[in-house]
mmCIF file of C-alpha atoms in Angstrom:
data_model
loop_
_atom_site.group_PDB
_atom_site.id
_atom_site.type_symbol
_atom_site.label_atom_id
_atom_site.label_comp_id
_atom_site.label_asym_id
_atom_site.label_seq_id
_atom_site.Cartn_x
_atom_site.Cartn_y
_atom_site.Cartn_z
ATOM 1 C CA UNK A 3 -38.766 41.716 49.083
ATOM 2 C CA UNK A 4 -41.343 44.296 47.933
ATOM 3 C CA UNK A 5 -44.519 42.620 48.697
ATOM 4 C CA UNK A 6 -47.875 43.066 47.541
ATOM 5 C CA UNK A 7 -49.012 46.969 48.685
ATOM 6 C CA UNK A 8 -51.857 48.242 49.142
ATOM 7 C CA UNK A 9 -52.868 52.473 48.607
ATOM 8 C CA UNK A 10 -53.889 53.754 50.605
ATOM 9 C CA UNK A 11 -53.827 51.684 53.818
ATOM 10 C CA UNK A 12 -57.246 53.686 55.600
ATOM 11 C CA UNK A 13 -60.222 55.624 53.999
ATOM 12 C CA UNK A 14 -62.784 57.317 55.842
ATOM 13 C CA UNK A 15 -65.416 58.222 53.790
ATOM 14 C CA UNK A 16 -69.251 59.110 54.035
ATOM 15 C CA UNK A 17 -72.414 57.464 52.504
ATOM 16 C CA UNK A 18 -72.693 57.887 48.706
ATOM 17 C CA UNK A 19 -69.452 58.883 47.802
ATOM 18 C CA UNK A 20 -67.488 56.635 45.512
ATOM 19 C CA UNK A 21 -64.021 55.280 46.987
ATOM 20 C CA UNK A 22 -60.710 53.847 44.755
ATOM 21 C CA UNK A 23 -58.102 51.786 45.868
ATOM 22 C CA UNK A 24 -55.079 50.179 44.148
ATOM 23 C CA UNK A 25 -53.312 47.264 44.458
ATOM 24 C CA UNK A 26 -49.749 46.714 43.390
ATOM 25 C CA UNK A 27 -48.566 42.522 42.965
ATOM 26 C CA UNK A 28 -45.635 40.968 43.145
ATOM 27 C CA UNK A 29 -44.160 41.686 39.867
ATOM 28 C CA UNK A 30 -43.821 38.293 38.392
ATOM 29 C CA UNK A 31 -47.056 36.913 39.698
ATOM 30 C CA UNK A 32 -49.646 36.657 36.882
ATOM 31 C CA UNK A 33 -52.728 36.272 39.163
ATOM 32 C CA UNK A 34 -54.122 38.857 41.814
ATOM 33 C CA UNK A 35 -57.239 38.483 43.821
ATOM 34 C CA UNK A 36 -59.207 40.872 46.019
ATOM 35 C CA UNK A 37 -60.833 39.494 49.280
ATOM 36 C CA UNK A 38 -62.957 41.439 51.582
ATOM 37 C CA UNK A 39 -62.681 40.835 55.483
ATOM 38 C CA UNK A 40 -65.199 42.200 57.944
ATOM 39 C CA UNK A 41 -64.544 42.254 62.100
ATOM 40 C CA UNK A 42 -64.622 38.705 63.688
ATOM 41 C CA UNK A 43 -64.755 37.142 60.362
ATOM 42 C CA UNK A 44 -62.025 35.585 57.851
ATOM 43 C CA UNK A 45 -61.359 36.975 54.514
ATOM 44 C CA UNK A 46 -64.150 36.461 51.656
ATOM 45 C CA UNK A 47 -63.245 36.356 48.152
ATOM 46 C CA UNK A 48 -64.621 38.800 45.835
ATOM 47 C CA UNK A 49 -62.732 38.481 41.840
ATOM 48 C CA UNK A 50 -59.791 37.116 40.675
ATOM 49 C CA UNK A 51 -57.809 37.945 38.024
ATOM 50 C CA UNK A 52 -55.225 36.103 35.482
ATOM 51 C CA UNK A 53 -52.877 38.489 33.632
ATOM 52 C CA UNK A 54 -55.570 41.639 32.666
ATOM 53 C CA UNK A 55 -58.714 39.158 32.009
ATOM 54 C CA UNK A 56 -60.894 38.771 34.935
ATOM 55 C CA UNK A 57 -61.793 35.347 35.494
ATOM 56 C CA UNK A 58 -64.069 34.942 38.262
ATOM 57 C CA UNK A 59 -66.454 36.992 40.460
ATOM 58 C CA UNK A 60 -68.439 36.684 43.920
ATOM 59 C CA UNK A 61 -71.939 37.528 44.240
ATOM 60 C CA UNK A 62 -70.438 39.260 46.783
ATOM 61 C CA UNK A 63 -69.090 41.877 44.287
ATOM 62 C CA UNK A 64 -72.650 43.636 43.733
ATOM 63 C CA UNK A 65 -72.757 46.093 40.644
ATOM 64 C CA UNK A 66 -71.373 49.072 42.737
ATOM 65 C CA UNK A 67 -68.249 47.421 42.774
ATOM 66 C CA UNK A 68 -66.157 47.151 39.907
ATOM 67 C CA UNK A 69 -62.164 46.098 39.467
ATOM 68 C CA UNK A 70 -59.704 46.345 36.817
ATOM 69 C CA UNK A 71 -56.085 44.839 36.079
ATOM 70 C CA UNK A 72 -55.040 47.108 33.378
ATOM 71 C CA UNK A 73 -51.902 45.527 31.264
ATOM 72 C CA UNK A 74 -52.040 43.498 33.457
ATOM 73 C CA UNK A 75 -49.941 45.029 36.258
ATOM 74 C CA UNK A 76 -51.704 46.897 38.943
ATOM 75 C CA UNK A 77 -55.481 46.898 40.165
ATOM 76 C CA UNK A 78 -58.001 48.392 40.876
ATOM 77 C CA UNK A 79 -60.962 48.239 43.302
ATOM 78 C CA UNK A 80 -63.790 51.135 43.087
ATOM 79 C CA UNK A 81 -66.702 51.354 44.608
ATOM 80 C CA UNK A 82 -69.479 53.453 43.956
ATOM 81 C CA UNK A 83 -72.168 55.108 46.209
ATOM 82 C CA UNK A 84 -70.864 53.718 49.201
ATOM 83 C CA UNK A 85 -73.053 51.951 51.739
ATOM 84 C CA UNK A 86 -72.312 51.649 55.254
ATOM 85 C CA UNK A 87 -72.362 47.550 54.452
ATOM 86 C CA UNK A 88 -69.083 48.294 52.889
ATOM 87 C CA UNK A 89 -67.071 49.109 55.623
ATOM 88 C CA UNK A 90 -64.330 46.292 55.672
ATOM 89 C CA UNK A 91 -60.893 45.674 55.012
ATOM 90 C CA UNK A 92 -60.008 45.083 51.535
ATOM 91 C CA UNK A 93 -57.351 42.461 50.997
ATOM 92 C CA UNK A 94 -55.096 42.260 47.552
ATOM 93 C CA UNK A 95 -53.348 39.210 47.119
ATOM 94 C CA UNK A 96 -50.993 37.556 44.288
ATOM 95 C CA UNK A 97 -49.669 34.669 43.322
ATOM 96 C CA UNK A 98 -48.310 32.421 39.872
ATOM 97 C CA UNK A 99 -50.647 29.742 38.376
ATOM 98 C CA UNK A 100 -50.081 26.483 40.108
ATOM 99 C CA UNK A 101 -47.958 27.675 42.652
ATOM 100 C CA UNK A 102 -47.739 27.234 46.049
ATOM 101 C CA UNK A 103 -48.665 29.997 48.567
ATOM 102 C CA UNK A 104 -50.486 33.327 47.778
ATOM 103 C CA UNK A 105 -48.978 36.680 48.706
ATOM 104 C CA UNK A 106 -51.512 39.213 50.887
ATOM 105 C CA UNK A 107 -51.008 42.412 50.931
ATOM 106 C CA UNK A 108 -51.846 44.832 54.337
ATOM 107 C CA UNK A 109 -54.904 45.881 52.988
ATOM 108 C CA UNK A 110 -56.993 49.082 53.072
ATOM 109 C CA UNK A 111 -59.613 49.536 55.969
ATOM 110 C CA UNK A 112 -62.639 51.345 54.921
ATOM 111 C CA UNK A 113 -64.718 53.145 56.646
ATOM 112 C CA UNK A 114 -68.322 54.284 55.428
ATOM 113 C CA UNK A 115 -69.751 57.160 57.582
ATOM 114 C CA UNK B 23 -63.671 22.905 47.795
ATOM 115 C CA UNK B 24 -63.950 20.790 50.627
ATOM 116 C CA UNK B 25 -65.185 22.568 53.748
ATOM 117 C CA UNK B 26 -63.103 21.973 57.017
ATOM 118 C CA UNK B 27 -63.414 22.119 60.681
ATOM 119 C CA UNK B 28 -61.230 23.853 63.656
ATOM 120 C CA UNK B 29 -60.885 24.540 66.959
ATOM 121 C CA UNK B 30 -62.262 28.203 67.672
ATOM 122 C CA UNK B 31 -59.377 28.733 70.115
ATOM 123 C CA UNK B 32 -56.336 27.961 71.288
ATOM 124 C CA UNK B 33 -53.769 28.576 73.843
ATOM 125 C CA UNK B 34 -50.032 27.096 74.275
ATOM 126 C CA UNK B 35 -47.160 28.211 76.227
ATOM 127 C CA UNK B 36 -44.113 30.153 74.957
ATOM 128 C CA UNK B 37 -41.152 27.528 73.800
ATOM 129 C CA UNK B 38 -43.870 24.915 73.902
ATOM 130 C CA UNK B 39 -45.026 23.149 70.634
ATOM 131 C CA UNK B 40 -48.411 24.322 69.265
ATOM 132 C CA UNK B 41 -50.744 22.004 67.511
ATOM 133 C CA UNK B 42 -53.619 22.801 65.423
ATOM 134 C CA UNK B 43 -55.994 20.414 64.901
ATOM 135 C CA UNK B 44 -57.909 20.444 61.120
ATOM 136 C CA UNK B 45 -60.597 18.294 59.902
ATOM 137 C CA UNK B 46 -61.673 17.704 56.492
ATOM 138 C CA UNK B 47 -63.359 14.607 55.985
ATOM 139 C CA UNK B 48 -64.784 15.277 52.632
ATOM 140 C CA UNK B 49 -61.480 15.866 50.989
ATOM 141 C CA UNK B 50 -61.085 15.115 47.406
ATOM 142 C CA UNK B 51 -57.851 13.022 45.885
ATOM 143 C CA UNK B 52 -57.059 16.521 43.859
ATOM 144 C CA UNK B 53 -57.088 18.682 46.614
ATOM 145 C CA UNK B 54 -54.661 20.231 49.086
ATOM 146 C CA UNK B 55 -54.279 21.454 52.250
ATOM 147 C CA UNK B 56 -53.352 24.985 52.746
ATOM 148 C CA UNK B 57 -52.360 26.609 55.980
ATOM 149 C CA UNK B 58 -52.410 30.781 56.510
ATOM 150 C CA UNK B 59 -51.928 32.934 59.205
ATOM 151 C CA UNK B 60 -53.130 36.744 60.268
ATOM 152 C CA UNK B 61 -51.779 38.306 62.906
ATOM 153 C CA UNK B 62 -53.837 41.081 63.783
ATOM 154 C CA UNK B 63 -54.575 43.809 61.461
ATOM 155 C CA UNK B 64 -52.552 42.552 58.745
ATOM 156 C CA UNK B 65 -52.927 40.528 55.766
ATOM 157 C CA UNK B 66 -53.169 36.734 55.880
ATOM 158 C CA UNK B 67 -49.361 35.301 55.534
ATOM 159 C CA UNK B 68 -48.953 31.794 53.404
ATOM 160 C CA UNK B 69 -47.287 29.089 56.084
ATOM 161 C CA UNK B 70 -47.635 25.447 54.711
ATOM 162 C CA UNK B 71 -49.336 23.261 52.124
ATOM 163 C CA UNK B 72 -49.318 19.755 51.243
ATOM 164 C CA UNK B 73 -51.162 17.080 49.666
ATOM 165 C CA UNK B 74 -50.212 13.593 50.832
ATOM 166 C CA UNK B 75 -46.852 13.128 52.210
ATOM 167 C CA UNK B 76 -45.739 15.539 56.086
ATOM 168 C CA UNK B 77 -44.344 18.575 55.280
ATOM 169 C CA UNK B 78 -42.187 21.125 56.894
ATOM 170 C CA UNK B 79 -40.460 24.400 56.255
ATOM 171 C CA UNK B 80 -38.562 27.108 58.304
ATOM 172 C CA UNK B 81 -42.317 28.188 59.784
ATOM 173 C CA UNK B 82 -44.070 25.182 60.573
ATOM 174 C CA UNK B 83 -44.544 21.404 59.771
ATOM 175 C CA UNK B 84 -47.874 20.064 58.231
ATOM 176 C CA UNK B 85 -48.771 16.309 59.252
ATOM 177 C CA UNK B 86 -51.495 14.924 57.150
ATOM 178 C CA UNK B 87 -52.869 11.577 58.011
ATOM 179 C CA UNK B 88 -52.649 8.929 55.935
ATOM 180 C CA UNK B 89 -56.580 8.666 54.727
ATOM 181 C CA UNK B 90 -55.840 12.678 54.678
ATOM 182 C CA UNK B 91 -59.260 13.332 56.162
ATOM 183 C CA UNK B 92 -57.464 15.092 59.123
ATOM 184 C CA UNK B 93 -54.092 17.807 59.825
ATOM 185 C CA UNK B 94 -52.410 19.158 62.044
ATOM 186 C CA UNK B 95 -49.995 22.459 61.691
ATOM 187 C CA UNK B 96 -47.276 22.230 64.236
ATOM 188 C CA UNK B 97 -45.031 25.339 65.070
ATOM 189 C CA UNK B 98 -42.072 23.748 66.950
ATOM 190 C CA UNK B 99 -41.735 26.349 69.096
ATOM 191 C CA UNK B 100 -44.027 29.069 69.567
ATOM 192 C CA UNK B 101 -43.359 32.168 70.323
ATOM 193 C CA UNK B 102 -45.606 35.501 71.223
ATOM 194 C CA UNK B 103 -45.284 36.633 67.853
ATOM 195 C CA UNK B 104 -47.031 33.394 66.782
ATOM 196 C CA UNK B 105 -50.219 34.588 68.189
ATOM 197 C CA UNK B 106 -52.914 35.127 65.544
ATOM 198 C CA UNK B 107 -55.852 33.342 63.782
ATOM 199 C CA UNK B 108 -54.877 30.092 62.037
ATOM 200 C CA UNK B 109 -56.750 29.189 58.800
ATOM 201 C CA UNK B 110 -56.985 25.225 57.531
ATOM 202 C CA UNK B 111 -58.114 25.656 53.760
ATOM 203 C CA UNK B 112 -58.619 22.568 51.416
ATOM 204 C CA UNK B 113 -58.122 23.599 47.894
ATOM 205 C CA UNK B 114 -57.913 21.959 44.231
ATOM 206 C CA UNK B 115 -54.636 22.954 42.567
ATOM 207 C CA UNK B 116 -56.196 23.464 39.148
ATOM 208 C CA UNK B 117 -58.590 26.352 38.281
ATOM 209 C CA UNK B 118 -58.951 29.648 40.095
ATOM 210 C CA UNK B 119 -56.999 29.280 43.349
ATOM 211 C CA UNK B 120 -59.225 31.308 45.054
ATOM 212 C CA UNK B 121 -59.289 30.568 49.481
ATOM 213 C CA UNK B 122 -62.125 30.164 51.446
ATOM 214 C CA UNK B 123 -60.624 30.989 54.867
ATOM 215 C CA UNK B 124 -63.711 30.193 57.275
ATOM 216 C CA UNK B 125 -63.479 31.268 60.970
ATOM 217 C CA UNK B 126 -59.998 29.817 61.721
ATOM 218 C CA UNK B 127 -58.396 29.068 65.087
ATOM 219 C CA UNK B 128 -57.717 31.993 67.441
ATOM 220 C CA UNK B 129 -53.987 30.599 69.066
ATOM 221 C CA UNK B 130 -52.741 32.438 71.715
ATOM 222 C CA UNK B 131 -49.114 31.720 73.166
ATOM 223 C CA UNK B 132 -49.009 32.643 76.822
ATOM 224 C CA UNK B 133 -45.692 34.096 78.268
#
């Protein structure tokens, strides 16, 4: 069972800099989703997407963050000139169309000095 | 998607049964009822989801009333590893499957 994973699991960063993460699905699953989850709080969804097209975004996901599902495979999350807002976990997830349960991944803390 | 409402918090004993109340009175005939987990500092893990009829599986067992405006998730017999935040999401199967998780219910199983 390999999971959804997440690279790399923590990221300590400071203010401005731009920060990269990747998500690897389950390999059949055509849909992955990113979430963000701050302290005391339950996830939030920020874009979704089906095979490589991205479907559906959050006005959560502000124009310093952008994400990409190249061939459809893995993602990825950047964001650019990081704020100290942005310190969260950032939650992958996966799942097929119409199917039951979505898969989470352990997700990558971030941490904006 | 329907919004719902839970319990903040929790308690139950180990080997007891837990049950965790979920209300969502504006429920729509398309939509579902999804139950997650997160146990801390991991990702939210998938437990149960139904529509109209009870459900159960080797985690937990969903009972949905019969105008489906309420659930509850029962886990048979908890255990400490059961402790963690309980989410009650109501979702439409069609379209972008995205969750709204809300605040959840904190359950902690007591030794």
């Amino acid at each position: 069972d390999t999971g959804v994973s997440q690279n790399p699991r923590h990221k300590i960063t400071k203010r401005g800099q731009n920060v990269t993460f990747r998500c690897d699905p389950i390999s059949e699953h055509n849909r992955l989703y990113w979430y963000r989850q701050t302290l005391g709080q339950g996830p939030e969804f920020l874009t979704y997407f089906q095979n490589e097209a991205q479907l559906e975004k959050s006005r959560l996901l502000s124009d310093r963050f952008s994400a990409e599902r190249p061939k459809g495979s893995f993602s990825t999350l950047e964001i650019q000139r990081t704020e100290q807002g942005d310190s969260a976990m950032y939650l992958c997830a996966s799942s097929l169309e119409y199917a039951g349960g979505t898969s989470f991944g352990p997700g990558t803390r971030l941490t904006v000095l | 998607d329907a919004k719902t409402t839970q319990p903040t918090s929790m308690d139950c004993a180990e080997g007891r049964a837990a049950n965790l109340p979920c209300n969502h009175s504006t429920i729509s005939g398309n939509e579902y009822v999804y139950w997650y987990r997160q146990i801390h500092s991991q990702g939210p893990q998938y437990i149960i989801h139904g529509l109209k009829n009870n459900e159960t599986n080797e985690m937990a067992s969903l009972i949905i009333t019969e105008d489906r405006k309420s659930s509850t998730l029962i886990l048979p017999h908890a255990t400490l590893r059961d402790t963690a935040v309980y989410y009650c999401i109501v979702m439409g199967q069609t379209g972008a499957n995205n969750l709204f998780f809300g605040t959840g219910t904190r359950l902690t199983v007591i030794p």
